[in-house]
Amino acid sequence: MKNQDVVQAKIRVPQQGRSKASFERMLATAEQLMAERGSDDFTLNEVAKVGKVSIGSIYCRFDSKDDMVHAVQIRVLHRVDSNMLLGIAGVRERRMSFEAFVPAIVDRIAEALREFSAEMRPFMLRASNDPTVAALGKGSYNRTATAVRDAFLEHRAAILHPDPDRAVDAAFRMLYASLARYLGFGSSIEAAGEGDWTLLKADLADMILAYLHSASAGQRAA
Amino acid sequence: MKNQDVVQAKIRVPQQGRSKASFERMLATAEQLMAERGSDDFTLNEVAKVGKVSIGSIYCRFDSKDDMVHAVQIRVLHRVDSNMLLGIAGVRERRMSFEAFVPAIVDRIAEALREFSAEMRPFMLRASNDPTVAALGKGSYNRTATAVRDAFLEHRAAILHPDPDRAVDAAFRMLYASLARYLGFGSSIEAAGEGDWTLLKADLADMILAYLHSASAGQRAA
Amino acid sequence: MKNQDVVQAKIRVPQQGRSKASFERMLATAEQLMAERGSDDFTLNEVAKVGKVSIGSIYCRFDSKDDMVHAVQIRVLHRVDSNMLLGIAGVRERRMSFEAFVPAIVDRIAEALREFSAEMRPFMLRASNDPTVAALGKGSYNRTATAVRDAFLEHRAAILHPDPDRAVDAAFRMLYASLARYLGFGSSIEAAGEGDWTLLKADLADMILAYLHSASAGQRAA
Amino acid sequence: MKNQDVVQAKIRVPQQGRSKASFERMLATAEQLMAERGSDDFTLNEVAKVGKVSIGSIYCRFDSKDDMVHAVQIRVLHRVDSNMLLGIAGVRERRMSFEAFVPAIVDRIAEALREFSAEMRPFMLRASNDPTVAALGKGSYNRTATAVRDAFLEHRAAILHPDPDRAVDAAFRMLYASLARYLGFGSSIEAAGEGDWTLLKADLADMILAYLHSASAGQRAA
DNA sequence: TATGAATGAGTATTCATTCAT
DNA sequence: GATGAATGAATACTCATTCAT
């Protein structure tokens, strides 16, 4: 939240029709170029040309290319967040048994990430060198993490693990890391796309279920 | 294996003392610059200056900057591989119970990656845009994966999961993804370093143990 | 004609005053540097410095140094062509006897080439390695060749050679080669400037006259 | 003659077997590379690699790359000169009528140039920027010119032109320029290779014959 | 004498950013 | 506000020449 404010302060969002339209075109074009290339190496001249806006207009809205990238990221994360949060809420509403809930929510999270993987990848890579991108990404991650935690804890009774809160967090973190890696979000990308997506989701659900069901765990924890 | 040969063909490795020393200095300098910055955006003039070699000397050894980066990666992966494989072998030799073995090997893998995380990170990021880097990284990953699989399957009797081979693969993949993410290997880096390293290792060991012990899994597999 | 279009497509010609002026300065500077050196080995930094434009401005107009060279060539050839074609038309209008016409047109062609020899030389040399330069040069050559042929064939009655069309072509080719060589257009340049220009023109006129007047020729033709 | 001496002073020609062989290999390799590329843009590293000599050896023999190019040129011109002079002598010995002699000597000169066109072209182009190359070329040209003049003047009686010496010079110059241009020796190369070689030779012979036979010429001379 | 590794000035080209219109 | 031409620092790469061994 706070981060978005920091970023938005550097961006001049127009209210009027014509300006608004060209502002949207800038952001959409930059997003498209990044998604196509899988990285942030687009030039502002490309945005100007493809988006039919002038370089000057871009600098009229943003103080720098970095600010533009951040604005695009915010745009993308808005979509990711609503898709993700709505999806999680949808699963929650189905009021399934824990054994049915786990694969369902794993699937929901996996599909939400997959749907936006092309748009998110450039930011994942950039995050290592750009603290603002990292912070914005972390914000989105946290929103999802919270929603997932709440959904899991509705099934607190079914979780045999001695420390349910911590176990749910660990499970989500593992889930997110595994999905992100498969989707090629930069990490150890060499293995991206390897294996079968459906099997991956099944295995991850199995793991989470086994982990949260296991009563013996936690003994070894520090 | 084959990939390393392909790459090494593009590099002229000197045998004699003086040349060898300056060749090493080039690679060490490039590695250092990349590790410091966390990315591959160093310039050859920097390498020349810091490493006290001339631009010409660099081009005497490598056909391009890309080839130099690949040579650095090979150098790093050699160290990673020996550390990792020796570590895994060391754990195997201790002939522990499965319950002791799992945290031990998790710890070993985690520490091997952590030791080289600064050196590996730039290549993880570059892999998305450079197929050679991706292939070299995959080679290293596969060598570790094989050693880990073999070590786990020595405990085949303790694995209740209906398909031990697949389960071990899935567990390793999950483990690697989680560690890589924590170490900031590009993937969803926004969460890198979050949480406690010791706790993470414990949780991952718990998950793997619970997963491989669980007999009910696999029912959902395709 | 077509070649010029192809080349001009790669060049962004400004229309407005200020831009136009700096664009002209680039071309004029490049032309001047080439003419001074007698070859195409100028650098873009020289053009930038001497022409008081920035490197970036140059790349704003041309995609590459090659494209700039081609643009300069087109500029030079425009001047050569108009001078040449007007000169030939001027000779034609004087409606002289064939014996007066031949030295007159030889002189006209010779002087047109001589006037632009410094500007043309760099392109003559570059033509061997640059197909676009060769094609542009050929275009200009052909325009002159056609005009010359037409002018000679107005005197068809005076040409005793059994195949007037072929003879006129051969005569023009010989004339062009001899003048180009004298002017140092690369060919066997070692002899450039040797002898007297006025005498050369007289001798060439004599040769052409003798050749076109000779009725016995062509017997040996294949 | 004098020029060759000047050049040879900068070259250290070895006398002993092994050195001599590698010296020859340098020159032959450089010549081959130039003939293949049609220009002088080879690198000394290429000569070292292809010719299996070391860079150091090259600089042991020559003070600079330029000196090496000049040595190659001398080597080529030796071959051109002997071929040309022997050919001309051969034609002379056949003691033909003037009408048979002219096409015969034109053919001889044309074929001699054609045989060595690939080897000579790089030097023709370089002559514009390298006075030594120009001077060496001029020496060779002059040796041929003298031999040709002498051969023609054996037929002095058949030459009706009022100034036979000057006419023969002019005819040779025109002949050489036309052949050089056809063979692509840099000059107005755009037209190189255009038309038919056999027809070109026939036309040139016709022109020379007509010119030397014509009694009316010279009236217009200054 | 022979070797070939090392040198480094020099080149074309890119691109975020500025600013006159 | 809007435009897009202009800027110029920065970068990968070349190659004749030197010199330690």
Tab-separated table of C-alpha atoms in Angstrom, chain B residues 30-190:
chain	number	residue	atom	x	y	z
B	30	ALA	CA	34.225	-10.859	-13.945
B	31	GLU	CA	32.875	-13.267	-11.348
B	32	GLN	CA	33.516	-10.787	-8.588
B	33	LEU	CA	31.828	-7.929	-10.415
B	34	MET	CA	28.798	-10.056	-11.150
B	35	ALA	CA	28.573	-11.337	-7.591
B	36	GLU	CA	28.855	-7.807	-6.210
B	37	ARG	CA	26.170	-6.392	-8.491
B	38	GLY	CA	23.918	-9.426	-8.392
B	39	SER	CA	23.571	-9.285	-12.159
B	40	ASP	CA	25.536	-9.576	-15.346
B	41	ASP	CA	25.731	-5.898	-16.101
B	42	PHE	CA	29.452	-5.349	-15.894
B	43	THR	CA	31.454	-3.885	-18.736
B	44	LEU	CA	34.562	-5.326	-20.284
B	45	ASN	CA	36.365	-2.084	-19.561
B	46	GLU	CA	35.667	-2.632	-15.887
B	47	VAL	CA	37.078	-6.130	-16.072
B	48	ALA	CA	40.120	-4.751	-17.848
B	49	LYS	CA	40.670	-2.056	-15.271
B	50	VAL	CA	39.955	-4.012	-12.119
B	51	GLY	CA	41.638	-7.180	-13.342
B	52	LYS	CA	44.651	-5.330	-14.672
B	53	VAL	CA	44.408	-6.879	-18.121
B	54	SER	CA	43.821	-5.169	-21.424
B	55	ILE	CA	40.670	-5.296	-23.458
B	56	GLY	CA	42.720	-6.942	-26.163
B	57	SER	CA	43.800	-9.727	-23.823
B	58	ILE	CA	40.213	-10.510	-23.063
B	59	TYR	CA	39.387	-10.772	-26.730
B	60	CYS	CA	42.461	-12.880	-27.154
B	61	ARG	CA	40.790	-15.485	-24.934
B	62	PHE	CA	37.119	-15.073	-25.754
B	63	ASP	CA	35.277	-14.349	-28.947
B	64	SER	CA	32.672	-12.262	-27.204
B	65	LYS	CA	31.488	-11.033	-23.853
B	66	ASP	CA	28.891	-13.799	-23.893
B	67	ASP	CA	31.581	-16.426	-24.144
B	68	MET	CA	33.332	-14.898	-21.168
B	69	VAL	CA	30.175	-14.994	-19.114
B	70	HIS	CA	29.738	-18.648	-19.998
B	71	ALA	CA	33.305	-19.385	-18.948
B	72	VAL	CA	32.688	-17.729	-15.610
B	73	GLN	CA	29.542	-19.758	-15.175
B	74	ILE	CA	31.384	-23.006	-15.849
B	75	ARG	CA	33.966	-22.022	-13.282
B	76	VAL	CA	31.309	-21.304	-10.691
B	77	LEU	CA	29.351	-24.454	-11.434
B	78	HIS	CA	32.471	-26.577	-11.037
B	79	ARG	CA	32.777	-25.339	-7.489
B	80	VAL	CA	29.068	-25.666	-6.814
B	81	ASP	CA	28.988	-29.188	-8.195
B	82	SER	CA	31.924	-30.509	-6.230
B	83	ASN	CA	30.732	-28.939	-3.032
B	84	MET	CA	27.246	-30.289	-3.586
B	85	LEU	CA	28.217	-33.780	-4.670
B	86	LEU	CA	30.799	-34.194	-1.929
B	87	GLY	CA	28.283	-32.954	0.612
B	88	ILE	CA	25.646	-35.390	-0.552
B	89	ALA	CA	28.140	-38.249	-0.515
B	90	GLY	CA	29.149	-37.254	3.007
B	91	VAL	CA	25.570	-37.440	4.203
B	92	ARG	CA	25.078	-40.821	2.561
B	93	GLU	CA	28.117	-42.245	4.273
B	94	ARG	CA	26.753	-41.448	7.684
B	95	ARG	CA	24.154	-44.198	7.214
B	96	MET	CA	21.445	-42.600	9.324
B	97	SER	CA	17.819	-43.491	9.782
B	98	PHE	CA	15.507	-41.941	7.185
B	99	GLU	CA	14.200	-39.517	9.813
B	100	ALA	CA	17.715	-38.262	10.440
B	101	PHE	CA	18.771	-38.462	6.820
B	102	VAL	CA	16.129	-36.096	5.440
B	103	PRO	CA	16.984	-33.032	7.547
B	104	ALA	CA	20.662	-33.776	7.054
B	105	ILE	CA	20.500	-33.825	3.293
B	106	VAL	CA	18.173	-30.827	3.203
B	107	ASP	CA	20.694	-28.954	5.262
B	108	ARG	CA	23.557	-30.012	3.048
B	109	ILE	CA	21.831	-28.930	-0.165
B	110	ALA	CA	20.693	-25.693	1.422
B	111	GLU	CA	24.146	-24.782	2.637
B	112	ALA	CA	25.788	-25.630	-0.669
B	113	LEU	CA	23.411	-23.311	-2.506
B	114	ARG	CA	23.755	-20.631	0.105
B	115	GLU	CA	27.515	-20.686	-0.026
B	116	PHE	CA	27.449	-19.880	-3.716
B	117	SER	CA	24.286	-17.855	-3.880
B	118	ALA	CA	25.992	-14.559	-4.710
B	119	GLU	CA	27.954	-16.160	-7.541
B	120	MET	CA	24.996	-18.076	-8.932
B	121	ARG	CA	22.364	-15.364	-8.818
B	122	PRO	CA	23.547	-13.446	-11.916
B	123	PHE	CA	23.347	-16.599	-13.997
B	124	MET	CA	19.917	-17.498	-12.731
B	125	LEU	CA	18.672	-14.147	-13.959
B	126	ARG	CA	20.522	-14.336	-17.221
B	127	ALA	CA	19.201	-17.816	-17.956
B	128	SER	CA	15.875	-16.393	-19.116
B	129	ASN	CA	17.527	-14.657	-22.029
B	130	ASP	CA	20.571	-16.809	-22.692
B	131	PRO	CA	19.984	-20.414	-23.706
B	132	THR	CA	23.596	-21.394	-23.086
B	133	VAL	CA	23.426	-20.182	-19.512
B	134	ALA	CA	20.139	-22.008	-19.102
B	135	ALA	CA	21.621	-25.226	-20.476
B	136	LEU	CA	24.719	-25.039	-18.305
B	137	GLY	CA	22.592	-24.360	-15.248
B	138	LYS	CA	20.311	-27.237	-16.087
B	139	GLY	CA	23.313	-29.526	-16.377
B	140	SER	CA	24.437	-28.637	-12.889
B	141	TYR	CA	20.909	-28.971	-11.544
B	142	ASN	CA	20.586	-32.413	-13.099
B	143	ARG	CA	23.834	-33.625	-11.597
B	144	THR	CA	22.630	-32.628	-8.170
B	145	ALA	CA	19.156	-34.033	-8.790
B	146	THR	CA	20.589	-37.411	-9.715
B	147	ALA	CA	22.821	-37.580	-6.672
B	148	VAL	CA	19.963	-36.569	-4.405
B	149	ARG	CA	17.613	-39.100	-5.944
B	150	ASP	CA	20.139	-41.891	-5.483
B	151	ALA	CA	20.704	-40.915	-1.879
B	152	PHE	CA	16.970	-40.906	-1.129
B	153	LEU	CA	16.381	-44.206	-2.862
B	154	GLU	CA	18.832	-45.909	-0.532
B	155	HIS	CA	15.986	-45.453	1.905
B	156	ARG	CA	13.392	-46.845	-0.433
B	157	ALA	CA	11.967	-49.065	2.290
B	158	ALA	CA	11.143	-46.055	4.433
B	159	ILE	CA	9.235	-44.310	1.646
B	160	LEU	CA	5.577	-45.202	1.919
B	161	HIS	CA	4.525	-43.077	-1.031
B	162	PRO	CA	3.126	-45.413	-3.705
B	163	ASP	CA	5.527	-44.126	-6.391
B	164	PRO	CA	8.864	-43.524	-4.651
B	165	ASP	CA	10.779	-42.395	-7.736
B	166	ARG	CA	8.288	-39.764	-8.696
B	167	ALA	CA	7.841	-38.649	-5.110
B	168	VAL	CA	11.543	-38.175	-4.603
B	169	ASP	CA	11.759	-36.126	-7.784
B	170	ALA	CA	8.843	-33.968	-6.736
B	171	ALA	CA	10.320	-33.456	-3.294
B	172	PHE	CA	13.674	-32.390	-4.688
B	173	ARG	CA	12.104	-30.011	-7.138
B	174	MET	CA	10.076	-28.425	-4.378
B	175	LEU	CA	13.118	-28.226	-2.144
B	176	TYR	CA	15.265	-26.593	-4.808
B	177	ALA	CA	12.575	-24.093	-5.736
B	178	SER	CA	12.031	-23.088	-2.134
B	179	LEU	CA	15.706	-22.657	-1.376
B	180	ALA	CA	16.344	-20.789	-4.614
B	181	ARG	CA	13.526	-18.431	-3.873
B	182	TYR	CA	14.765	-17.746	-0.366
B	183	LEU	CA	18.231	-17.114	-1.696
B	184	GLY	CA	16.879	-14.652	-4.186
B	185	PHE	CA	17.617	-16.539	-7.364
B	186	GLY	CA	15.301	-14.300	-9.274
B	187	SER	CA	12.093	-16.129	-8.684
B	188	SER	CA	9.511	-14.045	-6.936
B	189	ILE	CA	12.498	-12.421	-5.350
B	190	GLU	CA	10.247	-10.032	-3.516
